[in-house]
mmCIF file with all atom_site columns, C-alpha atoms and ligand atoms in Angstrom:
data_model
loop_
_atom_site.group_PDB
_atom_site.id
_atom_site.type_symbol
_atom_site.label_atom_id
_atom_site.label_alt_id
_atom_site.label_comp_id
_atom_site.label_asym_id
_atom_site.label_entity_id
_atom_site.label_seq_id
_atom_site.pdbx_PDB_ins_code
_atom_site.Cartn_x
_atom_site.Cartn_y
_atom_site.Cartn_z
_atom_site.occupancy
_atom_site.B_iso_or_equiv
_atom_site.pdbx_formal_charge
_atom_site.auth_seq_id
_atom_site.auth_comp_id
_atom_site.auth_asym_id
_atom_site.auth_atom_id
_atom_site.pdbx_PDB_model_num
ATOM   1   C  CA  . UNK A 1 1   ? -15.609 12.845 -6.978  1.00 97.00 ? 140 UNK A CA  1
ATOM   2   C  CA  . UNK A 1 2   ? -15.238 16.377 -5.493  1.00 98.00 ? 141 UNK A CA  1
ATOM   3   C  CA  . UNK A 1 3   ? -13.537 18.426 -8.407  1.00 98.00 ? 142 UNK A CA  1
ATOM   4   C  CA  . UNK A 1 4   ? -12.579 22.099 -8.547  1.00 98.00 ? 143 UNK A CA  1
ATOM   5   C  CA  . UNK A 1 5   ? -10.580 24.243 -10.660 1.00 98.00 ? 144 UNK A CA  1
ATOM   6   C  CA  . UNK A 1 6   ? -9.258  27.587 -11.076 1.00 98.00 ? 145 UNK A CA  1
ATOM   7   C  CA  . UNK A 1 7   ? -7.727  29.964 -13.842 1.00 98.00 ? 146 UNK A CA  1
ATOM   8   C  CA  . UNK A 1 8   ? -5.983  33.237 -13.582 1.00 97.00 ? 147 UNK A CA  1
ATOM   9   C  CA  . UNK A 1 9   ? -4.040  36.143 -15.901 1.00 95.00 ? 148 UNK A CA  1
ATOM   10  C  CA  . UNK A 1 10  ? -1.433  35.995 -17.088 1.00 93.00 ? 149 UNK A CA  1
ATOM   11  C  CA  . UNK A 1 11  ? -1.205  32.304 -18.142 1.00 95.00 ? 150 UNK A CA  1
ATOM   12  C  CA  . UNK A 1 12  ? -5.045  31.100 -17.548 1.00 97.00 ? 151 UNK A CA  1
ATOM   13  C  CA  . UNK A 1 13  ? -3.922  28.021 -16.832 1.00 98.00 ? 152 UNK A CA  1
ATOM   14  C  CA  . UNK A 1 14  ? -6.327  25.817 -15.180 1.00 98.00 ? 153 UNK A CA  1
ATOM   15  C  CA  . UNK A 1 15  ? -5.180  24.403 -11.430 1.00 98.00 ? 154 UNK A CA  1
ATOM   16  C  CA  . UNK A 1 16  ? -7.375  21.371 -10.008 1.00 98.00 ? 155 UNK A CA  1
ATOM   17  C  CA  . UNK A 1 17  ? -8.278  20.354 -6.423  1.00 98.00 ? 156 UNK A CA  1
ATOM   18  C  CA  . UNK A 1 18  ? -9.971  16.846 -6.782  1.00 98.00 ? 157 UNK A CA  1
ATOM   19  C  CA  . UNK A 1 19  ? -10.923 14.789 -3.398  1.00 98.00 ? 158 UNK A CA  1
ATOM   20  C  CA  . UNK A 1 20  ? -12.738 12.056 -2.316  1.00 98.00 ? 159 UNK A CA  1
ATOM   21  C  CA  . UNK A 1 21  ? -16.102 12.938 -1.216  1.00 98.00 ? 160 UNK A CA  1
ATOM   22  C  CA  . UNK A 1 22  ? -15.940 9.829  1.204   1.00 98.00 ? 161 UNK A CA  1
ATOM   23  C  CA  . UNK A 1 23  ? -12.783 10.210 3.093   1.00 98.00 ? 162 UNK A CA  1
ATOM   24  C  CA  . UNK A 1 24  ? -12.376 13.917 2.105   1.00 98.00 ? 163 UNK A CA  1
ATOM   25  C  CA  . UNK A 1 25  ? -8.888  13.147 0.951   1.00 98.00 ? 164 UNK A CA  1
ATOM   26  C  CA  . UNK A 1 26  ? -7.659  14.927 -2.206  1.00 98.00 ? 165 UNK A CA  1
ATOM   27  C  CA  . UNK A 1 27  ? -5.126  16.104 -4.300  1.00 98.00 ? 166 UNK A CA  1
ATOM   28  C  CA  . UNK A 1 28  ? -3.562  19.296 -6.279  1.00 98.00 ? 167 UNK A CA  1
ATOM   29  C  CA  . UNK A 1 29  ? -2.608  19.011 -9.851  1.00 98.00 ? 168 UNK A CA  1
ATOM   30  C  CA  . UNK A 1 30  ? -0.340  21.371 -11.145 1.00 98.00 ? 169 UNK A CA  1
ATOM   31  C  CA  . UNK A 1 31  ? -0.484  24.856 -9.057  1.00 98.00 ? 170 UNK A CA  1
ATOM   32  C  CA  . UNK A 1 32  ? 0.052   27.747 -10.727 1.00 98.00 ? 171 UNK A CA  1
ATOM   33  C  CA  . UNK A 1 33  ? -0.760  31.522 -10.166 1.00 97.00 ? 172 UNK A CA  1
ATOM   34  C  CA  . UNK A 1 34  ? -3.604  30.495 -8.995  1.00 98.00 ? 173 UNK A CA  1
ATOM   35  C  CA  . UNK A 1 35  ? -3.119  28.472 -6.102  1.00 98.00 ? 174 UNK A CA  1
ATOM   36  C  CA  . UNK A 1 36  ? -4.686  30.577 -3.364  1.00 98.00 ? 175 UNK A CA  1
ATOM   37  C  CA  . UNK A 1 37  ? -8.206  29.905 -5.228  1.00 98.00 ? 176 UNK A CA  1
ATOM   38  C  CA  . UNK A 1 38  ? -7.152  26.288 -5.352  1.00 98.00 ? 177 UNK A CA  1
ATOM   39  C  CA  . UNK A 1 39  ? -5.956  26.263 -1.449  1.00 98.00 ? 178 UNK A CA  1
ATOM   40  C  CA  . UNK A 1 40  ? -9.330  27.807 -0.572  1.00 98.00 ? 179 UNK A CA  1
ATOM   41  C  CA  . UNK A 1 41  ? -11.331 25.392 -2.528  1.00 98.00 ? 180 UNK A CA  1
ATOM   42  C  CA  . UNK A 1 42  ? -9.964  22.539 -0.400  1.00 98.00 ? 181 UNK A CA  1
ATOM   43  C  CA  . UNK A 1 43  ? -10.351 24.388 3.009   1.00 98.00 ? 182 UNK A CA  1
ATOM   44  C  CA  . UNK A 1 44  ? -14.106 25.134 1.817   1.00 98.00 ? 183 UNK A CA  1
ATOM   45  C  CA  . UNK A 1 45  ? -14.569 20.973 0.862   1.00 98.00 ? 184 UNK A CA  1
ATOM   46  C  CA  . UNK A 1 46  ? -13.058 20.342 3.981   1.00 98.00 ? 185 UNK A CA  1
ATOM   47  C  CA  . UNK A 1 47  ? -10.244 18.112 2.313   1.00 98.00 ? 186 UNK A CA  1
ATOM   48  C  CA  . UNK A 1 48  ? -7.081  16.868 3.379   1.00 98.00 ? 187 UNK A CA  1
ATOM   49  C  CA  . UNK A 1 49  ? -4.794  16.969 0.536   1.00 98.00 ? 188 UNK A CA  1
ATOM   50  C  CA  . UNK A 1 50  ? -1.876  14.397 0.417   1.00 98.00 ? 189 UNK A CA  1
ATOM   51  C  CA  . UNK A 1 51  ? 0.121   15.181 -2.822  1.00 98.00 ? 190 UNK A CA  1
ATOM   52  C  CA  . UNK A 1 52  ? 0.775   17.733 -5.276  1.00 98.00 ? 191 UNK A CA  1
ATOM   53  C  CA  . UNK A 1 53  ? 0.491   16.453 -8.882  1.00 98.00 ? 192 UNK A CA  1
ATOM   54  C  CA  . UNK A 1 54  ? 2.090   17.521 -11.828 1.00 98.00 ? 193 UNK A CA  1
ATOM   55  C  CA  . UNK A 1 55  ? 1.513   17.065 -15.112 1.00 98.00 ? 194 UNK A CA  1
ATOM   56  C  CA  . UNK A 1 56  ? 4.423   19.109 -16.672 1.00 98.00 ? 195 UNK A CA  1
ATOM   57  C  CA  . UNK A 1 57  ? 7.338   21.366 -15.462 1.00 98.00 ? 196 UNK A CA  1
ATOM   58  C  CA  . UNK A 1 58  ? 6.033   24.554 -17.850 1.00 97.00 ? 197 UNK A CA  1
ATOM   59  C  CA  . UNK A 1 59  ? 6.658   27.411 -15.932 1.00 96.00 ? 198 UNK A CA  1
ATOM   60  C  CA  . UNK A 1 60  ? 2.563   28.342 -15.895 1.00 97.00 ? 199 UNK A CA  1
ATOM   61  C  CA  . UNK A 1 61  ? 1.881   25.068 -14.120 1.00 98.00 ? 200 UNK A CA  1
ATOM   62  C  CA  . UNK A 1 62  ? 4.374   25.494 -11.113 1.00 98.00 ? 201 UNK A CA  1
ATOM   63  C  CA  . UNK A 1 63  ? 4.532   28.465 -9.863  1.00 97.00 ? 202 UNK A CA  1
ATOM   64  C  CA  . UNK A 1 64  ? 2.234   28.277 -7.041  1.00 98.00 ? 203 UNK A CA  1
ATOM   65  C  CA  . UNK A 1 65  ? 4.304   25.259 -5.791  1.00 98.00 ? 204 UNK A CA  1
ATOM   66  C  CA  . UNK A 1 66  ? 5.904   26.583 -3.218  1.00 98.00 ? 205 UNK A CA  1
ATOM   67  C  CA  . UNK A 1 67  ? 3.213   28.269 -1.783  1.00 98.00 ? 206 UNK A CA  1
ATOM   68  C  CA  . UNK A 1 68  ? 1.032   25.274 -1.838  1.00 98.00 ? 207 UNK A CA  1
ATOM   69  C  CA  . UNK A 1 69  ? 3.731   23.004 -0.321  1.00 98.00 ? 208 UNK A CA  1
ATOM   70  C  CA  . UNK A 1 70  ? 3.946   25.564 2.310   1.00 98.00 ? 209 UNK A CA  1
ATOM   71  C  CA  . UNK A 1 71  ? 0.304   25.412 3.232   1.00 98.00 ? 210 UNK A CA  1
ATOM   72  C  CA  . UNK A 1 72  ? 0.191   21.863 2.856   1.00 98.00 ? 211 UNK A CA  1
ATOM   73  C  CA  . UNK A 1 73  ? 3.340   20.112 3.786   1.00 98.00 ? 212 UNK A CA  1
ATOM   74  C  CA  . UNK A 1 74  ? 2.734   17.539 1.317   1.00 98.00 ? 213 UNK A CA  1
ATOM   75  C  CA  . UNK A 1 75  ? 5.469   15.725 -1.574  1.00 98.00 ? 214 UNK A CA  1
ATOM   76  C  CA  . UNK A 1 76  ? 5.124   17.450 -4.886  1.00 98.00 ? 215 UNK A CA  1
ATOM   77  C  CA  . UNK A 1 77  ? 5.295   14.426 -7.915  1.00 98.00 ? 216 UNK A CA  1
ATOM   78  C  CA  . UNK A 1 78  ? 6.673   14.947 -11.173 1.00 98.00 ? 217 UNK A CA  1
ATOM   79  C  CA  . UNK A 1 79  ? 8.208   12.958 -13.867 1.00 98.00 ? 218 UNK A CA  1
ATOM   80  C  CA  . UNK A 1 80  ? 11.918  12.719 -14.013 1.00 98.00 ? 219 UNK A CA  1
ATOM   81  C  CA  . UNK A 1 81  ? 12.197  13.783 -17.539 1.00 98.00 ? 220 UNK A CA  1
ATOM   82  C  CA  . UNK A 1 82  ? 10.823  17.051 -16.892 1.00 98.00 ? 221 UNK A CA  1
ATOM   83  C  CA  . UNK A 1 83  ? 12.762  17.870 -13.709 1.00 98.00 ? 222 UNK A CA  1
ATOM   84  C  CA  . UNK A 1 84  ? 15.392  20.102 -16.284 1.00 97.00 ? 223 UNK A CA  1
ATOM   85  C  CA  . UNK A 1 85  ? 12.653  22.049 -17.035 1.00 97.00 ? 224 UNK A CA  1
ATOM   86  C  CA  . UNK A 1 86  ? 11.513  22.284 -13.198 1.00 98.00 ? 225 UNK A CA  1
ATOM   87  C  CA  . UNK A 1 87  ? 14.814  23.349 -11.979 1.00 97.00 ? 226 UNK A CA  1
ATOM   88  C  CA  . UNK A 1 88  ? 14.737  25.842 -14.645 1.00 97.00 ? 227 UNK A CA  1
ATOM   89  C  CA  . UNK A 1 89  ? 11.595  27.788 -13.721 1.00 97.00 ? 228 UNK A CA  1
ATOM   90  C  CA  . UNK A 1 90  ? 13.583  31.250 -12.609 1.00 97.00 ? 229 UNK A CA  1
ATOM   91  C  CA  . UNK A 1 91  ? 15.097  30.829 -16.979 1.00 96.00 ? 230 UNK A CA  1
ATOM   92  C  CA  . UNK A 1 92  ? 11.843  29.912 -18.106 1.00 96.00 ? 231 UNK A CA  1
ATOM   93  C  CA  . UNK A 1 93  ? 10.259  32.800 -16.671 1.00 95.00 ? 232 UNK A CA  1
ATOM   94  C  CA  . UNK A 1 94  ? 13.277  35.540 -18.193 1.00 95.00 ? 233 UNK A CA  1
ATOM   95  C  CA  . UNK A 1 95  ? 12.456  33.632 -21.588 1.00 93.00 ? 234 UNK A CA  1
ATOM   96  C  CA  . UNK A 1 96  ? 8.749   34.783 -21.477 1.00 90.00 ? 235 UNK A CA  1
ATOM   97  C  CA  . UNK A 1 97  ? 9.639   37.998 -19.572 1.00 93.00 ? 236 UNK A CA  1
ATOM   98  C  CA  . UNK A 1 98  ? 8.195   37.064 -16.276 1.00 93.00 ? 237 UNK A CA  1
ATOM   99  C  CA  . UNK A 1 99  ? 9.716   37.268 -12.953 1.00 93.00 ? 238 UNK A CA  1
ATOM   100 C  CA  . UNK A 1 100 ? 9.165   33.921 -11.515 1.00 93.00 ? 239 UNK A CA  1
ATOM   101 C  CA  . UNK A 1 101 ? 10.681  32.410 -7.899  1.00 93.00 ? 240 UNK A CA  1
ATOM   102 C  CA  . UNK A 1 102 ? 12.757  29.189 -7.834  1.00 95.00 ? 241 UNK A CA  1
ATOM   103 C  CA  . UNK A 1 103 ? 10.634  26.470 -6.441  1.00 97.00 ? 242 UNK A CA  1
ATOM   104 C  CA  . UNK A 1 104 ? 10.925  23.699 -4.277  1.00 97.00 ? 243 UNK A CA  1
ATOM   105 C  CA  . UNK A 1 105 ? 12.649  20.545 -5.022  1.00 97.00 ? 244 UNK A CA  1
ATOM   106 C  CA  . UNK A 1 106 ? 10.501  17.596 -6.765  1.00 98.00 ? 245 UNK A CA  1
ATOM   107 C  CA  . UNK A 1 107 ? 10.267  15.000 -3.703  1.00 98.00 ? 246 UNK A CA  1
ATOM   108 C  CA  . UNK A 1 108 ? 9.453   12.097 -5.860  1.00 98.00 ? 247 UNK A CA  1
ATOM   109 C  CA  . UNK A 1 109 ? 9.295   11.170 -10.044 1.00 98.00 ? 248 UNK A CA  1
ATOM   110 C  CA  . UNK A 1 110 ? 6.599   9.081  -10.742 1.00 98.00 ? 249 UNK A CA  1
ATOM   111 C  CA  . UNK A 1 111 ? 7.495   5.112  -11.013 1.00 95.00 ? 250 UNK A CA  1
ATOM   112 C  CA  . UNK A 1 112 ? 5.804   3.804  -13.833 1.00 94.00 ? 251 UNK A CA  1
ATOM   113 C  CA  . UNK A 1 113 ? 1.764   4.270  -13.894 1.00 95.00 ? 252 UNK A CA  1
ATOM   114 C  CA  . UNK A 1 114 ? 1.947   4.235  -10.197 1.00 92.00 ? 253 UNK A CA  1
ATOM   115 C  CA  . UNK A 1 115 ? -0.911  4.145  -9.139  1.00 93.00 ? 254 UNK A CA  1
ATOM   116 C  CA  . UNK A 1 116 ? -1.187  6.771  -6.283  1.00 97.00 ? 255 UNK A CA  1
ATOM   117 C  CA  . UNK A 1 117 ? -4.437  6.887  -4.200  1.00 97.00 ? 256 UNK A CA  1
ATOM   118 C  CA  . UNK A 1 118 ? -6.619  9.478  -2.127  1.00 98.00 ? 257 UNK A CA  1
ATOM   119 C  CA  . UNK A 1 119 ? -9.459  8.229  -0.549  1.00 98.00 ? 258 UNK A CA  1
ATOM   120 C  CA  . UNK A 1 120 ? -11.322 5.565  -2.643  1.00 98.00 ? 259 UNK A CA  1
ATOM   121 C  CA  . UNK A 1 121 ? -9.635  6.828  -5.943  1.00 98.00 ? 260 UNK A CA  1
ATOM   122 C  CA  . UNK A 1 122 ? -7.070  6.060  -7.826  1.00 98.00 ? 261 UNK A CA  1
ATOM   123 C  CA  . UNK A 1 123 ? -4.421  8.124  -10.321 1.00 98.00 ? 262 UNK A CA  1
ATOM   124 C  CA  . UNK A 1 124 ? -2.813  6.099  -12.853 1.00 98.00 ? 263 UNK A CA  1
ATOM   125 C  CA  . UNK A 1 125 ? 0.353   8.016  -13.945 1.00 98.00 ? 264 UNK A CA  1
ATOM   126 C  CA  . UNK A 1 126 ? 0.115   7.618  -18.135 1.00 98.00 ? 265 UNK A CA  1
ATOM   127 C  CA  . UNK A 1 127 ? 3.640   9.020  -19.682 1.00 98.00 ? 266 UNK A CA  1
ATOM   128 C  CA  . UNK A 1 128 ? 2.485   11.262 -23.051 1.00 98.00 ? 267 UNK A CA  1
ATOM   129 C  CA  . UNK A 1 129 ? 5.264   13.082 -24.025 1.00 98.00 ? 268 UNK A CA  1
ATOM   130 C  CA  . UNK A 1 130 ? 5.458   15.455 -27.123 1.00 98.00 ? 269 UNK A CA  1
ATOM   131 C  CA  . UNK A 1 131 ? 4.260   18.657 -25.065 1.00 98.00 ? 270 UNK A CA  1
ATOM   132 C  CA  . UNK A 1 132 ? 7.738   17.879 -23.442 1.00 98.00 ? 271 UNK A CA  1
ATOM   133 C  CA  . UNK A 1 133 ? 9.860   15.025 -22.410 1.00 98.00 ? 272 UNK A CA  1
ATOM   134 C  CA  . UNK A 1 134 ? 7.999   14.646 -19.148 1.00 98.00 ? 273 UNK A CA  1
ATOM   135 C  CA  . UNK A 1 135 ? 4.595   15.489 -19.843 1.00 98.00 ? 274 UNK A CA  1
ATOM   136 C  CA  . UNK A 1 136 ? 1.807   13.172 -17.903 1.00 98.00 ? 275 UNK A CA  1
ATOM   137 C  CA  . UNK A 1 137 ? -1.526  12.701 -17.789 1.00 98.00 ? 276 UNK A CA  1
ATOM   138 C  CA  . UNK A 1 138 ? -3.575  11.343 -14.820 1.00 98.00 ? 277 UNK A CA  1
ATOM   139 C  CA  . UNK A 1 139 ? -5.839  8.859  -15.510 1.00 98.00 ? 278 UNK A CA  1
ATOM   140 C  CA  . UNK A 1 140 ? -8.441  9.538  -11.845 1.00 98.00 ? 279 UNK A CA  1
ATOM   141 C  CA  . UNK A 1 141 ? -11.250 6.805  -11.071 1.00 98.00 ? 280 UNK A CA  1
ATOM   142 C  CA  . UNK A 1 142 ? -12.858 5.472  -8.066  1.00 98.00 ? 281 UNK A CA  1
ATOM   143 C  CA  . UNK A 1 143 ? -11.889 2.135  -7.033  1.00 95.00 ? 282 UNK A CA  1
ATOM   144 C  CA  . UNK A 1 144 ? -13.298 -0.873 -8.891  1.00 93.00 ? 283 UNK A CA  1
ATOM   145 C  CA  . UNK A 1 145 ? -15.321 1.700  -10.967 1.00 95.00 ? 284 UNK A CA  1
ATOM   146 C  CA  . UNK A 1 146 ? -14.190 1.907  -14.879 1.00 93.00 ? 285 UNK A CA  1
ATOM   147 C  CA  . UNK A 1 147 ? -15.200 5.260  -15.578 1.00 96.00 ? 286 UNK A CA  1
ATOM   148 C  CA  . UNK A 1 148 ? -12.196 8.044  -15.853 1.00 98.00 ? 287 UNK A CA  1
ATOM   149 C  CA  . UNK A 1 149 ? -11.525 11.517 -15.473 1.00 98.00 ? 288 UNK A CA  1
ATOM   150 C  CA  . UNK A 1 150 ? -8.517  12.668 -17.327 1.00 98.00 ? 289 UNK A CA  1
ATOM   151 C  CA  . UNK A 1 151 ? -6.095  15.873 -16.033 1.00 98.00 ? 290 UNK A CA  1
ATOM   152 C  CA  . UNK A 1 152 ? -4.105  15.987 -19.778 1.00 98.00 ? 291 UNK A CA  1
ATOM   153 C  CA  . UNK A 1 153 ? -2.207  19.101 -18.798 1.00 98.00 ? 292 UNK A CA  1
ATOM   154 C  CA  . UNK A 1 154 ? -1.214  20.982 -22.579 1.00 98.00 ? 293 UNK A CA  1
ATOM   155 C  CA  . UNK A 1 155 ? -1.124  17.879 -24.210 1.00 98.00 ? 294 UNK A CA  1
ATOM   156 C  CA  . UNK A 1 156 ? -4.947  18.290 -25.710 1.00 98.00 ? 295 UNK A CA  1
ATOM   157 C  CA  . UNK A 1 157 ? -7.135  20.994 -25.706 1.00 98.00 ? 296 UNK A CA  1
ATOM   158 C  CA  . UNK A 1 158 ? -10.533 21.312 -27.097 1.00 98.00 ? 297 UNK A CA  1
ATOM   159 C  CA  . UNK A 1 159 ? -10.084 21.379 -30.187 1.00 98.00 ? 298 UNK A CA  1
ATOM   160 C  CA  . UNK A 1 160 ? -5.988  21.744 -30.473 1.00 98.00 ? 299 UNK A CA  1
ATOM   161 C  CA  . UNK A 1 161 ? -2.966  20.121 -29.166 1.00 98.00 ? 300 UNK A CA  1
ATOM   162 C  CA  . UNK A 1 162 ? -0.329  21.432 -27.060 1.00 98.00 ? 301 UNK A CA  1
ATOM   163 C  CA  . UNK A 1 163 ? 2.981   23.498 -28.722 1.00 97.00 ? 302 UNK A CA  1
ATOM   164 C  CA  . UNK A 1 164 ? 5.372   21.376 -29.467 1.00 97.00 ? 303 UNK A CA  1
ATOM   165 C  CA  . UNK A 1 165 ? 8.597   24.117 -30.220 1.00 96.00 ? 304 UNK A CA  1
ATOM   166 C  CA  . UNK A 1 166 ? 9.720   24.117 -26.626 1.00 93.00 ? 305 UNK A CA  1
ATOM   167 C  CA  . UNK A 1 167 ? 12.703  22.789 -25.616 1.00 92.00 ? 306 UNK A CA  1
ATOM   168 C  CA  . UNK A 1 168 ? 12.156  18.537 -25.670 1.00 95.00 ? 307 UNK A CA  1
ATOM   169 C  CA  . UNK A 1 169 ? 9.050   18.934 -27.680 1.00 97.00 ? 308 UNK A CA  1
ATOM   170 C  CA  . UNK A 1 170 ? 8.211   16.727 -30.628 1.00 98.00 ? 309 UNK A CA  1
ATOM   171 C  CA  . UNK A 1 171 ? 5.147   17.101 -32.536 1.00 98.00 ? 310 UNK A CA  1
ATOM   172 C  CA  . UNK A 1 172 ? 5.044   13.143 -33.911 1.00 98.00 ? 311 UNK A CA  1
ATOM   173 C  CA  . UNK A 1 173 ? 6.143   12.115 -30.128 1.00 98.00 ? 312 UNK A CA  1
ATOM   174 C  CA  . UNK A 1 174 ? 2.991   14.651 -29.380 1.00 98.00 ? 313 UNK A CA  1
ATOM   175 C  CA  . UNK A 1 175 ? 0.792   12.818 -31.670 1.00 98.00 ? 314 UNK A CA  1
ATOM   176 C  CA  . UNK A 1 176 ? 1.660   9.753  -30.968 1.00 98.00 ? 315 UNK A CA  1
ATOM   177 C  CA  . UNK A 1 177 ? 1.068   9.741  -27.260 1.00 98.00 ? 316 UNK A CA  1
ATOM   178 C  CA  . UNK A 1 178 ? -2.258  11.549 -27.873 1.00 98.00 ? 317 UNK A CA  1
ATOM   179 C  CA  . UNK A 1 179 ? -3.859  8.574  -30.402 1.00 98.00 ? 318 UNK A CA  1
ATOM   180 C  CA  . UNK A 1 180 ? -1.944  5.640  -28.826 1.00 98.00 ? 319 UNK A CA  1
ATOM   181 C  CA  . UNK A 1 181 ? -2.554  6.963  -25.157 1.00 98.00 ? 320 UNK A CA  1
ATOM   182 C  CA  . UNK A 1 182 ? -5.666  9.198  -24.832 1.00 98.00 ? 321 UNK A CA  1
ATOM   183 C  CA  . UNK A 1 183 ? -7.477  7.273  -27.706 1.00 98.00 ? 322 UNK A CA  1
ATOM   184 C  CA  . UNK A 1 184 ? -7.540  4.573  -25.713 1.00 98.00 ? 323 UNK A CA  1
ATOM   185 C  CA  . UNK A 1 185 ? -10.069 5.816  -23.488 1.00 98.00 ? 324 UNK A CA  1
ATOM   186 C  CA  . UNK A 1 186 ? -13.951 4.880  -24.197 1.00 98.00 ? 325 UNK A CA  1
ATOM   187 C  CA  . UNK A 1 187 ? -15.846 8.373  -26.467 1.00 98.00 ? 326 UNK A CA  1
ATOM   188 C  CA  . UNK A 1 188 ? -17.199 9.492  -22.672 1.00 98.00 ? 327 UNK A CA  1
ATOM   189 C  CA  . UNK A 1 189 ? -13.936 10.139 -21.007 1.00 98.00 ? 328 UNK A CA  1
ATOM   190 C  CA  . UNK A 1 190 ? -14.439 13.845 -19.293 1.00 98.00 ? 329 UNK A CA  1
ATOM   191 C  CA  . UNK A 1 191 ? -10.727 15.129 -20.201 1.00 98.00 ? 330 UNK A CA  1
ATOM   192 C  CA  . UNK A 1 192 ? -9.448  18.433 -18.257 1.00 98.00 ? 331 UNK A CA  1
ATOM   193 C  CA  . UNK A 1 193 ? -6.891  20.220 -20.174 1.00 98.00 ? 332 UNK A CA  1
ATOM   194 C  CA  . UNK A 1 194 ? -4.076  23.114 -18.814 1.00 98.00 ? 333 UNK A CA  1
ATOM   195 C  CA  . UNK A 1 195 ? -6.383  25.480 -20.809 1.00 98.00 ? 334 UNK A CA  1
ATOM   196 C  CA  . UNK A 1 196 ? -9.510  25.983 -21.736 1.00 97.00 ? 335 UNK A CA  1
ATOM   197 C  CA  . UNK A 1 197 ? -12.777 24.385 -21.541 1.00 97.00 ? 336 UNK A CA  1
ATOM   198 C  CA  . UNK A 1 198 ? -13.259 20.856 -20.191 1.00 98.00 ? 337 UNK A CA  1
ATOM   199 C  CA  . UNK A 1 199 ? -14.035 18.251 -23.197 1.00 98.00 ? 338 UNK A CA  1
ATOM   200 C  CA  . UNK A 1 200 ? -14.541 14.439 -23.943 1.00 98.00 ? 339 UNK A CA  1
ATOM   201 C  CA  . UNK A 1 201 ? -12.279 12.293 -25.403 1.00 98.00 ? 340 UNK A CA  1
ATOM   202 C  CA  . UNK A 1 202 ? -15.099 11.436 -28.554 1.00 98.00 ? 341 UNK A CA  1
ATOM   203 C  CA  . UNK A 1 203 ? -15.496 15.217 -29.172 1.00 98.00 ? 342 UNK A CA  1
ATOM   204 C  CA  . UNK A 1 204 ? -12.015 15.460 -29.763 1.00 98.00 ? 343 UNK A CA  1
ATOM   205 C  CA  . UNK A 1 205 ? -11.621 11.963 -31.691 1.00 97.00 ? 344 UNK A CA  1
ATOM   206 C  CA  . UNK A 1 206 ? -14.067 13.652 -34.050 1.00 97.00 ? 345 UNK A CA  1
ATOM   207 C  CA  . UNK A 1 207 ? -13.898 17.322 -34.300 1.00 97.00 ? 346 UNK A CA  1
ATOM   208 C  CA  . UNK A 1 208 ? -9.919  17.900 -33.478 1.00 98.00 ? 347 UNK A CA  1
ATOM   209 C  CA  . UNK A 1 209 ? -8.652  19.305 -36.667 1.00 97.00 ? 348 UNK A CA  1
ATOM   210 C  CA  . UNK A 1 210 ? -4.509  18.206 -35.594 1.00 97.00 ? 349 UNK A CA  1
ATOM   211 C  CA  . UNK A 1 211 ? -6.251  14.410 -35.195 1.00 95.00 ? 350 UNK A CA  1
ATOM   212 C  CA  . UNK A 1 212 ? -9.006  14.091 -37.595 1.00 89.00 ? 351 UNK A CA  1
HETATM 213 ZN ZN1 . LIG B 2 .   ? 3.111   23.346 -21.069 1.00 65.01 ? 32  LIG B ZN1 1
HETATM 214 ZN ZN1 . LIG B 2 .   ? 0.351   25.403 -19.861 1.00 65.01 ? 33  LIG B ZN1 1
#
């Protein structure tokens, strides 16, 4: 699996370009300021990117959405329960005192766990909300191969979970969807978060003081 990603001030949130290193098809997951790192990453792995993923409608994870659906041409997926939030991105920014554009429209809501493809991989589409209504992770692995990457967007971090005071946020839905969801995965499971460093699942099924 070809996997990049990229953080930038103000929001350091991390962006992902993840291909297949067979076909050199790919995908974006969740483009944010930092999008032009993320757009050159693909043009440097020589990947064709087919969708833009997202794992939330948070204003720090959308922003570059019209600028990479501009390069790319490609449908941007989100989950329906978040597309309040995503039509809201010009309020969301005045609430946190950042100028932000309107974006694009959503082209499709995720159906179920999907899953989508690129290449020889798969995304499963698992629904963890508690972050915020929508909230997703993506569940990436190559075909008939069990071993997973997860993209969990601000619902986990090393070592913390994601806020849970924004609008449609629910720290026992949070919880919940973290232990029932995530938990599931084997101790291994490499688990990219919107911030922060990358982790395993078992680290934070030990260590995470909001699970232990
Ligand atoms: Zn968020
Ligand atoms: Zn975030």
């Amino acid at each position: 699996m070809i996997l990049e990603h990229a953080a930038v001030e103000p929001f350091l949130k991390n962006g992902f370009v993840v291909g297949c290193e067979e076909t050199r098809e790919g995908i974006i997951i969740d483009p944010g300021d930092e999008v032009d790192q993320l757009l050159d990453a693909a043009r440097r792995q020589r990947l064709t990117i087919t969708s833009i993923l997202l794992t939330h409608a948070h204003l720090d994870h959308i922003t570059g959405v019209d600028r990479a659906k501009a390069a790319l041409g490609v449908p941007v997926w989100l989950h329906e329960a978040d597309n309040f939030l995503y039509e809201r991105v010009v309020q969301q920014g005045l609430a946190f005192g950042f100028r932000v554009a309107a974006q694009p429209p959503v082209d499709h809501f995720y159906q179920g766990e999907g899953p989508l493809r690129f290449g020889r991989y798969q995304v499963r589409v698992l629904h963890t909300p508690g972050h915020c209504p929508g909230g997703v992770c993506l569940a990436v692995s190559r075909e008939g191969e069990q071993e997973t990457v997860l993209f969990v967007g601000d619902t986990l971090f090393a070592g913390s979970i994601g806020r849970t005071d924004l609008p449609g946020g629910d720290l026992d839905t949070l919880l919940r969807s973290i232990r029932e969801v995530l938990f599931s995965f084997p101790d291994d499971t490499v688990v990219w978060s919107g911030h922060g460093p990358v982790m395993t699942i078992g680290q934070e099924r030990r260590t995470n003081p909001f699970l232990t």
